[in-house]
mmCIF file of C-alpha atoms in Angstrom:
data_model
loop_
_atom_site.group_PDB
_atom_site.id
_atom_site.type_symbol
_atom_site.label_atom_id
_atom_site.label_comp_id
_atom_site.label_asym_id
_atom_site.label_seq_id
_atom_site.Cartn_x
_atom_site.Cartn_y
_atom_site.Cartn_z
ATOM 1 C CA UNK A 1138 -7.825 0.857 23.691
ATOM 2 C CA UNK A 1139 -9.794 3.711 21.593
ATOM 3 C CA UNK A 1140 -12.418 5.309 22.885
ATOM 4 C CA UNK A 1141 -15.800 5.964 21.165
ATOM 5 C CA UNK A 1142 -18.678 8.278 21.562
ATOM 6 C CA UNK A 1143 -22.275 7.236 21.041
ATOM 7 C CA UNK A 1144 -26.015 8.232 21.089
ATOM 8 C CA UNK A 1145 -28.289 5.399 22.038
ATOM 9 C CA UNK A 1146 -31.824 4.424 23.142
ATOM 10 C CA UNK A 1147 -32.224 2.652 26.391
ATOM 11 C CA UNK A 1148 -35.048 0.003 26.926
ATOM 12 C CA UNK A 1149 -37.442 2.893 27.807
ATOM 13 C CA UNK A 1150 -37.001 4.841 24.503
ATOM 14 C CA UNK A 1151 -34.677 7.549 26.067
ATOM 15 C CA UNK A 1152 -31.835 8.989 24.177
ATOM 16 C CA UNK A 1153 -28.632 8.844 26.291
ATOM 17 C CA UNK A 1154 -24.990 9.781 25.121
ATOM 18 C CA UNK A 1155 -21.584 9.221 26.482
ATOM 19 C CA UNK A 1156 -18.258 7.318 25.797
ATOM 20 C CA UNK A 1157 -16.628 3.711 26.206
ATOM 21 C CA UNK A 1158 -13.636 2.042 25.436
ATOM 22 C CA UNK A 1159 -13.417 -0.676 22.536
ATOM 23 C CA UNK A 1160 -11.428 -2.210 20.122
ATOM 24 C CA UNK A 1161 -13.320 -1.115 17.076
ATOM 25 C CA UNK A 1162 -16.655 0.552 16.398
ATOM 26 C CA UNK A 1163 -18.353 -3.062 15.910
ATOM 27 C CA UNK A 1164 -17.069 -4.000 19.584
ATOM 28 C CA UNK A 1165 -18.240 -0.596 20.703
ATOM 29 C CA UNK A 1166 -21.867 -1.443 19.367
ATOM 30 C CA UNK A 1167 -21.995 -5.087 20.890
ATOM 31 C CA UNK A 1168 -21.046 -3.710 24.135
ATOM 32 C CA UNK A 1169 -23.982 -1.172 24.053
ATOM 33 C CA UNK A 1170 -26.259 -3.860 23.161
ATOM 34 C CA UNK A 1171 -24.848 -5.893 25.952
ATOM 35 C CA UNK A 1172 -25.747 -2.662 28.079
ATOM 36 C CA UNK A 1173 -29.503 -2.859 26.602
ATOM 37 C CA UNK A 1174 -28.742 0.080 24.630
ATOM 38 C CA UNK A 1175 -29.779 0.500 21.074
ATOM 39 C CA UNK A 1176 -26.792 2.338 19.322
ATOM 40 C CA UNK A 1177 -27.944 5.200 16.876
ATOM 41 C CA UNK A 1178 -24.464 7.023 16.345
ATOM 42 C CA UNK A 1179 -21.161 5.570 17.184
ATOM 43 C CA UNK A 1180 -18.013 7.358 16.343
ATOM 44 C CA UNK A 1181 -14.313 7.645 17.587
ATOM 45 C CA UNK A 1182 -13.769 10.312 20.337
ATOM 46 C CA UNK A 1183 -12.380 13.129 18.535
ATOM 47 C CA UNK A 1184 -13.115 12.168 15.086
ATOM 48 C CA UNK A 1185 -14.586 14.941 13.094
ATOM 49 C CA UNK A 1186 -17.075 12.363 11.500
ATOM 50 C CA UNK A 1187 -18.373 11.821 15.182
ATOM 51 C CA UNK A 1188 -18.487 15.637 15.632
ATOM 52 C CA UNK A 1189 -20.878 16.030 12.818
ATOM 53 C CA UNK A 1190 -23.091 12.890 13.421
ATOM 54 C CA UNK A 1191 -26.187 14.530 14.375
ATOM 55 C CA UNK A 1192 -26.934 18.184 15.936
ATOM 56 C CA UNK A 1193 -27.239 17.051 19.361
ATOM 57 C CA UNK A 1194 -23.808 15.296 19.192
ATOM 58 C CA UNK A 1195 -22.177 18.187 17.620
ATOM 59 C CA UNK A 1196 -23.024 20.384 20.510
ATOM 60 C CA UNK A 1197 -21.791 17.775 22.902
ATOM 61 C CA UNK A 1198 -18.667 17.767 21.053
ATOM 62 C CA UNK A 1199 -17.648 21.345 20.736
ATOM 63 C CA UNK A 1200 -17.828 22.152 24.095
ATOM 64 C CA UNK A 1201 -14.672 22.904 25.804
ATOM 65 C CA UNK A 1202 -13.248 22.517 29.395
ATOM 66 C CA UNK A 1203 -14.023 25.506 31.863
ATOM 67 C CA UNK A 1204 -10.914 27.289 33.464
ATOM 68 C CA UNK A 1205 -11.139 25.459 36.493
ATOM 69 C CA UNK A 1206 -11.131 22.075 34.905
ATOM 70 C CA UNK A 1207 -8.202 22.960 32.928
ATOM 71 C CA UNK A 1208 -6.504 24.338 35.783
ATOM 72 C CA UNK A 1209 -7.310 21.158 38.119
ATOM 73 C CA UNK A 1210 -6.246 18.864 35.188
ATOM 74 C CA UNK A 1211 -2.895 20.423 34.738
ATOM 75 C CA UNK A 1212 -2.029 20.471 38.345
ATOM 76 C CA UNK A 1213 -3.170 16.833 38.690
ATOM 77 C CA UNK A 1214 -1.282 15.516 35.313
ATOM 78 C CA UNK A 1215 1.777 17.271 36.488
ATOM 79 C CA UNK A 1216 1.769 15.865 40.145
ATOM 80 C CA UNK A 1217 0.940 12.109 38.516
ATOM 81 C CA UNK A 1218 4.100 12.496 35.790
ATOM 82 C CA UNK A 1219 6.461 13.810 38.127
ATOM 83 C CA UNK A 1220 5.833 10.647 40.400
ATOM 84 C CA UNK A 1221 6.802 8.538 37.425
ATOM 85 C CA UNK A 1222 3.364 7.489 36.012
ATOM 86 C CA UNK A 1223 3.417 7.164 32.171
ATOM 87 C CA UNK A 1224 1.251 9.589 30.256
ATOM 88 C CA UNK A 1225 -1.464 7.127 29.210
ATOM 89 C CA UNK A 1226 -1.822 5.741 32.590
ATOM 90 C CA UNK A 1227 -2.138 9.304 34.164
ATOM 91 C CA UNK A 1228 -4.806 10.287 31.699
ATOM 92 C CA UNK A 1229 -6.397 7.021 32.171
ATOM 93 C CA UNK A 1230 -6.417 7.827 36.025
ATOM 94 C CA UNK A 1231 -7.801 11.161 35.859
ATOM 95 C CA UNK A 1232 -10.285 10.366 33.286
ATOM 96 C CA UNK A 1233 -12.008 7.659 35.691
ATOM 97 C CA UNK A 1234 -11.844 10.253 38.417
ATOM 98 C CA UNK A 1235 -13.172 13.511 36.300
ATOM 99 C CA UNK A 1236 -16.252 15.265 37.686
ATOM 100 C CA UNK A 1237 -17.872 16.104 34.446
ATOM 101 C CA UNK A 1238 -18.636 14.429 31.394
ATOM 102 C CA UNK A 1239 -16.780 16.865 29.309
ATOM 103 C CA UNK A 1240 -13.640 16.280 30.956
ATOM 104 C CA UNK A 1241 -14.141 12.534 30.959
ATOM 105 C CA UNK A 1242 -14.744 12.621 27.331
ATOM 106 C CA UNK A 1243 -11.596 14.901 26.341
ATOM 107 C CA UNK A 1244 -9.407 12.825 28.730
ATOM 108 C CA UNK A 1245 -10.590 9.568 27.229
ATOM 109 C CA UNK A 1246 -9.986 10.858 23.715
ATOM 110 C CA UNK A 1247 -6.289 11.857 24.539
ATOM 111 C CA UNK A 1248 -5.791 8.609 26.347
ATOM 112 C CA UNK A 1249 -6.660 6.869 23.298
ATOM 113 C CA UNK A 1250 -4.488 8.999 21.118
ATOM 114 C CA UNK A 1251 -1.720 8.265 23.461
ATOM 115 C CA UNK A 1252 -1.940 4.816 23.178
ATOM 116 C CA UNK A 1253 -1.789 4.988 19.479
ATOM 117 C CA UNK A 1254 1.607 6.421 19.857
ATOM 118 C CA UNK A 1255 0.821 9.894 19.327
ATOM 119 C CA UNK A 1256 2.523 12.675 21.678
ATOM 120 C CA UNK A 1257 0.394 14.548 24.477
ATOM 121 C CA UNK A 1258 0.567 17.746 22.633
ATOM 122 C CA UNK A 1259 -0.813 16.174 19.323
ATOM 123 C CA UNK A 1260 -3.632 14.477 21.488
ATOM 124 C CA UNK A 1261 -4.803 17.938 22.943
ATOM 125 C CA UNK A 1262 -4.563 19.463 19.722
ATOM 126 C CA UNK A 1263 -7.941 17.141 18.765
ATOM 127 C CA UNK A 1264 -9.602 19.316 21.276
ATOM 128 C CA UNK A 1265 -8.487 23.278 20.475
ATOM 129 C CA UNK A 1266 -11.587 24.336 22.416
ATOM 130 C CA UNK A 1267 -10.255 22.856 25.510
ATOM 131 C CA UNK A 1268 -6.545 23.486 25.232
ATOM 132 C CA UNK A 1269 -5.478 26.788 23.948
ATOM 133 C CA UNK A 1270 -2.473 27.079 21.046
ATOM 134 C CA UNK A 1271 -0.011 28.261 23.766
ATOM 135 C CA UNK A 1272 -0.842 25.574 25.942
ATOM 136 C CA UNK A 1273 -0.187 22.943 23.356
ATOM 137 C CA UNK A 1274 3.035 24.538 22.419
ATOM 138 C CA UNK A 1275 4.342 24.811 25.929
ATOM 139 C CA UNK A 1276 3.324 20.659 26.417
ATOM 140 C CA UNK A 1277 5.084 19.983 23.241
ATOM 141 C CA UNK A 1278 8.175 21.915 24.383
ATOM 142 C CA UNK A 1279 8.091 19.842 27.692
ATOM 143 C CA UNK A 1280 7.815 16.710 25.879
ATOM 144 C CA UNK A 1281 10.930 17.315 23.438
ATOM 145 C CA UNK A 1282 13.035 18.498 26.318
ATOM 146 C CA UNK A 1283 12.024 15.781 28.543
ATOM 147 C CA UNK A 1284 10.677 17.866 31.450
ATOM 148 C CA UNK A 1285 7.025 17.542 30.733
ATOM 149 C CA UNK A 1286 6.139 17.467 34.661
ATOM 150 C CA UNK A 1287 8.099 20.396 35.381
ATOM 151 C CA UNK A 1288 6.358 22.329 32.404
ATOM 152 C CA UNK A 1289 2.963 21.416 33.499
ATOM 153 C CA UNK A 1290 3.447 22.481 36.984
ATOM 154 C CA UNK A 1291 4.635 26.074 35.667
ATOM 155 C CA UNK A 1292 1.532 26.266 33.535
ATOM 156 C CA UNK A 1293 -0.637 25.114 36.623
ATOM 157 C CA UNK A 1294 1.249 28.153 38.249
ATOM 158 C CA UNK A 1295 0.370 30.400 35.480
ATOM 159 C CA UNK A 1296 -3.351 29.250 34.911
ATOM 160 C CA UNK A 1297 -3.757 30.147 38.422
ATOM 161 C CA UNK A 1298 -2.310 33.265 38.972
ATOM 162 C CA UNK A 1299 -4.258 34.315 35.949
ATOM 163 C CA UNK A 1300 -7.267 33.077 37.351
ATOM 164 C CA UNK A 1301 -6.566 34.867 40.529
ATOM 165 C CA UNK A 1302 -6.322 38.174 38.708
ATOM 166 C CA UNK A 1303 -9.365 37.853 36.564
ATOM 167 C CA UNK A 1304 -11.412 37.019 39.914
ATOM 168 C CA UNK A 1305 -10.164 39.747 41.745
ATOM 169 C CA UNK A 1306 -10.993 42.411 38.735
ATOM 170 C CA UNK A 1307 -14.603 40.751 38.235
ATOM 171 C CA UNK A 1308 -15.063 41.009 42.018
ATOM 172 C CA UNK A 1309 -13.641 44.599 41.966
ATOM 173 C CA UNK A 1310 -16.096 45.670 39.085
ATOM 174 C CA UNK A 1311 -19.243 44.455 40.727
ATOM 175 C CA UNK A 1312 -19.889 47.150 43.245
ATOM 176 C CA UNK A 1313 -18.859 50.225 40.805
ATOM 177 C CA UNK A 1314 -20.827 48.599 38.181
ATOM 178 C CA UNK A 1315 -23.954 48.105 40.119
ATOM 179 C CA UNK A 1316 -23.563 51.803 41.393
ATOM 180 C CA UNK A 1317 -23.142 53.162 37.882
ATOM 181 C CA UNK A 1318 -26.464 51.273 36.658
ATOM 182 C CA UNK A 1319 -28.125 53.041 39.874
ATOM 183 C CA UNK A 1320 -26.795 56.512 39.217
ATOM 184 C CA UNK A 1321 -27.729 56.191 35.431
ATOM 185 C CA UNK A 1322 -31.169 54.728 36.457
ATOM 186 C CA UNK A 1323 -31.821 57.784 39.287
ATOM 187 C CA UNK A 1324 -30.672 60.743 37.078
ATOM 188 C CA UNK A 1325 -32.813 59.263 34.173
ATOM 189 C CA UNK A 1326 -35.760 59.296 36.669
ATOM 190 C CA UNK A 1327 -35.117 62.636 37.753
ATOM 191 C CA UNK A 1328 -35.054 64.204 34.170
ATOM 192 C CA UNK A 1329 -38.164 62.040 33.114
ATOM 193 C CA UNK A 1330 -40.638 62.331 35.905
ATOM 194 C CA UNK A 1331 -39.394 65.005 38.336
ATOM 195 C CA UNK A 1332 -37.942 67.737 36.296
ATOM 196 C CA UNK A 1333 -41.164 68.250 34.333
ATOM 197 C CA UNK A 1334 -43.436 68.640 37.136
ATOM 198 C CA UNK A 1335 -41.056 71.391 38.562
ATOM 199 C CA UNK A 1336 -40.813 73.230 35.216
ATOM 200 C CA UNK A 1337 -44.797 73.296 34.987
ATOM 201 C CA UNK A 1338 -44.384 75.475 38.177
ATOM 202 C CA UNK A 1339 -42.042 78.025 36.342
ATOM 203 C CA UNK A 1340 -44.718 78.539 33.600
ATOM 204 C CA UNK A 1341 -46.895 81.684 33.405
ATOM 205 C CA UNK A 1342 -44.413 83.311 35.886
ATOM 206 C CA UNK A 1343 -42.861 85.497 33.175
ATOM 207 C CA UNK A 1344 -39.415 84.982 34.798
ATOM 208 C CA UNK A 1345 -36.309 84.503 32.741
ATOM 209 C CA UNK A 1346 -35.140 81.196 33.231
ATOM 210 C CA UNK A 1347 -31.245 80.884 34.035
ATOM 211 C CA UNK A 1348 -29.365 78.818 31.240
ATOM 212 C CA UNK A 1349 -28.717 75.587 33.258
ATOM 213 C CA UNK A 1350 -32.347 75.354 33.734
ATOM 214 C CA UNK A 1351 -33.045 75.912 30.215
ATOM 215 C CA UNK A 1352 -30.788 73.412 29.322
ATOM 216 C CA UNK A 1353 -32.085 70.820 31.828
ATOM 217 C CA UNK A 1354 -35.706 71.436 30.886
ATOM 218 C CA UNK A 1355 -34.649 70.643 27.241
ATOM 219 C CA UNK A 1356 -32.836 67.419 27.941
ATOM 220 C CA UNK A 1357 -35.966 66.413 30.181
ATOM 221 C CA UNK A 1358 -38.043 66.994 27.029
ATOM 222 C CA UNK A 1359 -35.768 65.319 24.754
ATOM 223 C CA UNK A 1360 -35.832 62.208 27.007
ATOM 224 C CA UNK A 1361 -39.602 62.168 27.457
ATOM 225 C CA UNK A 1362 -40.070 62.565 23.463
ATOM 226 C CA UNK A 1363 -37.050 60.518 22.242
ATOM 227 C CA UNK A 1364 -36.158 58.424 25.407
ATOM 228 C CA UNK A 1365 -37.214 54.964 24.045
ATOM 229 C CA UNK A 1366 -35.937 55.392 20.243
ATOM 230 C CA UNK A 1367 -32.393 56.545 22.039
ATOM 231 C CA UNK A 1368 -32.843 53.305 24.164
ATOM 232 C CA UNK A 1369 -33.580 51.307 21.090
ATOM 233 C CA UNK A 1370 -30.542 53.087 19.132
ATOM 234 C CA UNK A 1371 -28.326 52.354 21.789
ATOM 235 C CA UNK A 1372 -29.360 48.616 21.823
ATOM 236 C CA UNK A 1373 -28.915 48.343 18.102
ATOM 237 C CA UNK A 1374 -25.644 49.946 18.234
ATOM 238 C CA UNK A 1375 -24.328 47.607 20.884
ATOM 239 C CA UNK A 1376 -25.364 44.674 18.625
ATOM 240 C CA UNK A 1377 -23.886 46.091 15.523
ATOM 241 C CA UNK A 1378 -20.878 46.716 17.477
ATOM 242 C CA UNK A 1379 -20.678 43.336 18.622
ATOM 243 C CA UNK A 1380 -21.224 41.682 15.234
ATOM 244 C CA UNK A 1381 -18.567 43.994 13.585
ATOM 245 C CA UNK A 1382 -15.886 43.121 16.154
ATOM 246 C CA UNK A 1383 -16.190 39.473 15.372
ATOM 247 C CA UNK A 1384 -14.218 40.409 11.999
ATOM 248 C CA UNK A 1385 -10.311 40.320 12.471
ATOM 249 C CA UNK A 1386 -9.783 43.542 10.581
ATOM 250 C CA UNK A 1387 -12.410 45.117 13.338
ATOM 251 C CA UNK A 1388 -10.778 43.617 15.987
ATOM 252 C CA UNK A 1389 -7.297 44.434 15.021
ATOM 253 C CA UNK A 1390 -8.346 48.004 14.637
ATOM 254 C CA UNK A 1391 -10.013 48.363 18.199
ATOM 255 C CA UNK A 1392 -6.829 46.889 19.928
ATOM 256 C CA UNK A 1393 -4.618 49.525 18.059
ATOM 257 C CA UNK A 1394 -7.266 52.211 19.180
ATOM 258 C CA UNK A 1395 -6.987 51.102 22.751
ATOM 259 C CA UNK A 1396 -3.002 51.115 22.798
ATOM 260 C CA UNK A 1397 -3.225 54.805 21.914
ATOM 261 C CA UNK A 1398 -5.515 55.834 24.926
ATOM 262 C CA UNK A 1399 -4.017 57.390 27.694
ATOM 263 C CA UNK A 1400 -3.613 55.607 31.011
ATOM 264 C CA UNK A 1401 -5.548 52.660 29.178
ATOM 265 C CA UNK A 1402 -3.025 51.976 26.474
ATOM 266 C CA UNK A 1403 0.177 51.952 28.798
ATOM 267 C CA UNK A 1404 -1.727 49.578 31.245
ATOM 268 C CA UNK A 1405 -2.494 47.359 28.222
ATOM 269 C CA UNK A 1406 1.142 47.320 26.931
ATOM 270 C CA UNK A 1407 2.623 46.177 30.401
ATOM 271 C CA UNK A 1408 -0.185 43.722 30.516
ATOM 272 C CA UNK A 1409 0.627 42.096 27.183
ATOM 273 C CA UNK A 1410 4.373 42.454 28.157
ATOM 274 C CA UNK A 1411 3.909 40.793 31.514
ATOM 275 C CA UNK A 1412 2.078 37.690 29.515
ATOM 276 C CA UNK A 1413 4.520 37.562 26.751
ATOM 277 C CA UNK A 1414 7.571 37.478 29.324
ATOM 278 C CA UNK A 1415 5.817 34.618 31.304
ATOM 279 C CA UNK A 1416 5.051 32.481 28.168
ATOM 280 C CA UNK A 1417 8.544 33.042 27.058
ATOM 281 C CA UNK A 1418 9.928 32.236 30.661
ATOM 282 C CA UNK A 1419 8.109 28.649 30.481
ATOM 283 C CA UNK A 1420 9.104 27.852 26.947
ATOM 284 C CA UNK A 1421 12.636 28.850 27.001
ATOM 285 C CA UNK A 1422 13.244 26.923 30.386
ATOM 286 C CA UNK A 1423 11.442 24.047 28.841
ATOM 287 C CA UNK A 1424 13.845 23.850 25.891
ATOM 288 C CA UNK A 1425 11.981 25.232 23.044
ATOM 289 C CA UNK A 1426 13.972 26.993 20.428
ATOM 290 C CA UNK A 1427 13.425 30.798 20.284
ATOM 291 C CA UNK A 1428 11.316 30.808 16.990
ATOM 292 C CA UNK A 1429 9.026 28.370 18.480
ATOM 293 C CA UNK A 1430 8.937 30.002 21.708
ATOM 294 C CA UNK A 1431 7.996 33.429 19.832
ATOM 295 C CA UNK A 1432 5.195 31.785 17.524
ATOM 296 C CA UNK A 1433 3.621 30.563 21.070
ATOM 297 C CA UNK A 1434 4.069 33.608 22.895
ATOM 298 C CA UNK A 1435 2.360 35.301 19.812
ATOM 299 C CA UNK A 1436 -0.796 33.202 19.975
ATOM 300 C CA UNK A 1437 -1.027 33.720 23.696
ATOM 301 C CA UNK A 1438 -1.463 37.578 23.314
ATOM 302 C CA UNK A 1439 -4.919 39.016 23.878
ATOM 303 C CA UNK A 1440 -4.115 42.129 21.817
ATOM 304 C CA UNK A 1441 -3.794 41.361 18.049
ATOM 305 C CA UNK A 1442 -1.671 44.431 17.369
ATOM 306 C CA UNK A 1443 0.773 42.918 19.952
ATOM 307 C CA UNK A 1444 0.604 39.690 18.379
ATOM 308 C CA UNK A 1445 1.464 41.528 15.057
ATOM 309 C CA UNK A 1446 4.421 42.946 16.840
ATOM 310 C CA UNK A 1447 5.786 39.534 17.858
ATOM 311 C CA UNK A 1448 5.369 38.457 14.479
ATOM 312 C CA UNK A 1449 7.530 41.096 13.307
ATOM 313 C CA UNK A 1450 10.229 40.269 15.877
ATOM 314 C CA UNK A 1451 10.255 36.389 14.817
ATOM 315 C CA UNK A 1452 10.854 37.580 11.548
ATOM 316 C CA UNK A 1453 13.767 39.814 12.823
ATOM 317 C CA UNK A 1454 15.136 36.701 14.819
ATOM 318 C CA UNK A 1455 14.789 34.516 12.034
ATOM 319 C CA UNK A 1456 16.727 36.640 9.934
ATOM 320 C CA UNK A 1457 19.587 36.876 12.394
ATOM 321 C CA UNK A 1458 18.732 39.919 14.586
ATOM 322 C CA UNK A 1459 19.252 39.520 18.364
ATOM 323 C CA UNK A 1460 16.244 39.244 20.444
ATOM 324 C CA UNK A 1461 16.813 42.365 22.577
ATOM 325 C CA UNK A 1462 17.398 44.214 19.443
ATOM 326 C CA UNK A 1463 14.223 43.220 17.660
ATOM 327 C CA UNK A 1464 12.312 44.148 21.074
ATOM 328 C CA UNK A 1465 13.966 47.396 21.164
ATOM 329 C CA UNK A 1466 12.666 48.579 17.816
ATOM 330 C CA UNK A 1467 8.680 48.358 19.299
ATOM 331 C CA UNK A 1468 7.373 50.710 21.987
ATOM 332 C CA UNK A 1469 5.274 47.598 23.261
ATOM 333 C CA UNK A 1470 8.200 46.229 25.148
ATOM 334 C CA UNK A 1471 8.996 47.988 28.374
ATOM 335 C CA UNK A 1472 13.011 49.074 28.852
ATOM 336 C CA UNK A 1473 13.149 46.634 31.724
ATOM 337 C CA UNK A 1474 11.972 43.510 29.532
ATOM 338 C CA UNK A 1475 14.589 44.621 26.808
ATOM 339 C CA UNK A 1476 17.465 45.148 29.247
ATOM 340 C CA UNK A 1477 16.710 41.721 30.985
ATOM 341 C CA UNK A 1478 16.545 40.124 27.571
ATOM 342 C CA UNK A 1479 19.637 41.521 26.873
ATOM 343 C CA UNK A 1480 21.469 40.310 29.956
ATOM 344 C CA UNK A 1481 19.997 36.962 29.176
ATOM 345 C CA UNK A 1482 21.337 36.767 25.892
ATOM 346 C CA UNK A 1483 24.943 37.650 27.101
ATOM 347 C CA UNK A 1484 25.116 35.457 30.021
ATOM 348 C CA UNK A 1485 23.167 32.298 28.654
ATOM 349 C CA UNK A 1486 20.266 32.364 31.180
ATOM 350 C CA UNK A 1487 17.489 33.961 28.834
ATOM 351 C CA UNK A 1488 14.843 31.911 30.453
ATOM 352 C CA UNK A 1489 15.747 32.803 33.905
ATOM 353 C CA UNK A 1490 15.758 36.503 33.016
ATOM 354 C CA UNK A 1491 12.567 36.269 31.210
ATOM 355 C CA UNK A 1492 10.764 34.585 34.469
ATOM 356 C CA UNK A 1493 12.391 37.794 36.526
ATOM 357 C CA UNK A 1494 11.386 40.470 33.881
ATOM 358 C CA UNK A 1495 7.935 38.486 34.224
ATOM 359 C CA UNK A 1496 7.600 38.707 37.945
ATOM 360 C CA UNK A 1497 8.437 42.370 37.852
ATOM 361 C CA UNK A 1498 5.864 43.274 35.469
ATOM 362 C CA UNK A 1499 3.271 41.251 36.611
ATOM 363 C CA UNK A 1500 3.595 42.825 40.125
ATOM 364 C CA UNK A 1501 3.460 46.366 38.604
ATOM 365 C CA UNK A 1502 0.423 45.443 36.468
ATOM 366 C CA UNK A 1503 -1.364 44.094 39.531
ATOM 367 C CA UNK A 1504 -0.324 47.030 41.455
ATOM 368 C CA UNK A 1505 -1.821 49.328 38.734
ATOM 369 C CA UNK A 1506 -5.155 47.245 38.756
ATOM 370 C CA UNK A 1507 -5.617 47.187 42.174
ATOM 371 C CA UNK A 1508 -5.385 51.080 42.276
ATOM 372 C CA UNK A 1509 -7.357 51.621 39.245
ATOM 373 C CA UNK A 1510 -10.260 49.526 40.835
ATOM 374 C CA UNK A 1511 -9.903 51.433 44.246
ATOM 375 C CA UNK A 1512 -10.462 54.690 42.347
ATOM 376 C CA UNK A 1513 -13.139 53.722 40.321
ATOM 377 C CA UNK A 1514 -15.698 53.455 42.851
ATOM 378 C CA UNK A 1515 -15.086 57.145 44.382
ATOM 379 C CA UNK A 1516 -14.979 58.289 40.832
ATOM 380 C CA UNK A 1517 -18.550 57.116 40.139
ATOM 381 C CA UNK A 1518 -19.721 58.546 43.513
ATOM 382 C CA UNK A 1519 -18.198 61.903 42.483
ATOM 383 C CA UNK A 1520 -19.509 61.941 39.176
ATOM 384 C CA UNK A 1521 -23.124 61.025 39.848
ATOM 385 C CA UNK A 1522 -22.975 63.592 43.090
ATOM 386 C CA UNK A 1523 -21.749 66.190 40.557
ATOM 387 C CA UNK A 1524 -24.718 65.411 38.318
ATOM 388 C CA UNK A 1525 -27.310 65.412 40.802
ATOM 389 C CA UNK A 1526 -25.725 68.560 42.555
ATOM 390 C CA UNK A 1527 -26.132 70.461 38.927
ATOM 391 C CA UNK A 1528 -29.603 69.042 38.463
ATOM 392 C CA UNK A 1529 -30.656 70.524 41.765
ATOM 393 C CA UNK A 1530 -28.808 73.854 41.292
ATOM 394 C CA UNK A 1531 -30.605 74.336 37.888
ATOM 395 C CA UNK A 1532 -33.985 73.827 39.703
ATOM 396 C CA UNK A 1533 -33.079 75.945 42.831
ATOM 397 C CA UNK A 1534 -31.814 79.143 40.563
ATOM 398 C CA UNK A 1535 -35.347 79.951 39.031
ATOM 399 C CA UNK A 1536 -36.897 79.571 42.378
ATOM 400 C CA UNK A 1537 -34.270 82.284 44.182
ATOM 401 C CA UNK A 1538 -34.723 84.324 41.254
ATOM 402 C CA UNK A 1539 -38.527 84.504 42.236
ATOM 403 C CA UNK A 1540 -38.339 84.696 45.588
ATOM 404 C CA UNK A 1541 -35.824 87.941 44.803
ATOM 405 C CA UNK A 1542 -38.556 89.386 42.597
ATOM 406 C CA UNK A 1543 -41.180 88.779 45.042
ATOM 407 C CA UNK A 1544 -38.914 90.744 47.790
ATOM 408 C CA UNK A 1545 -38.091 93.317 45.319
#
């Protein structure tokens, strides 16, 4: 039975919106009137016409699932399918148990599409804001190979692991970020409010101020005169940068520059290689053909320069080049991954070797990330201490010179 989304008025004149199952739009309107609701807009869930049926409903349509909802849904759907429950029935059960209206709407729409004879991957494709392209590609591969439950379990593992890493990085960045903000605020306060008062004490003494002191006083005067203008300029630059980075060309250029940076570039390479290996492992083990797996892995890339590299690999593979030879042409893929792929091609266990390579690369990335996060906090403290020490020395040097002259 198809699902319909609606906007209606209740007996008190209050607008409400939601979804219901009905045989047709007429039946949906009849059901709304039976509930004492006056229908304003009624449309098939997932239908583009329904998405454009009023501004409020459009906003309601385009909102996607949260990471948490996607992880929970994937794990629950995998368990139900592996228990032998049909996809349509599993979607209906999860839809009734959904905790959020967005999840309820998405699952209801997907269930309707499956009831009409569509595949699950096609049903999920109606909601690109909720299900990324690589997610749908993995589901499609699982359906084609007859191992949908197994693929969904691997997908759930992958999403949970990625979420753990993301949360770990966020937690590790909270304290250093707060420390950096405090450090900037303290140094700015010293330069704007304290240094000018101390500089007044040196006026009229006739003492030649040391170079560090003159630099400090000049910087303080610059901030007093142009501080607000500088702050506004930084804000405008940030906004322009954000707008510029919305273009694909700027994003690609940014990603190429990041790859060339020392330390950061190698970390990005290993992170993208690990994601590529994990995606390929899931798809190849699920029965996806190699070109389709490479296309999905390219869509899963977080770096556009890496995605372009995967596209080049795909073109080489389609012209008859071996996968390991195609990977070896680029510096994006570590030697470990290339050797594992070559061994997988020779042994016929490419999916298993991709899985081993992904596990090793993920461990390396996790270790390097943890080390970097642990070093960031003391680095900020040392930097702040060095700046404050420089300010104090710049203030003490003329005082010491005055004392020397007085004693002489």
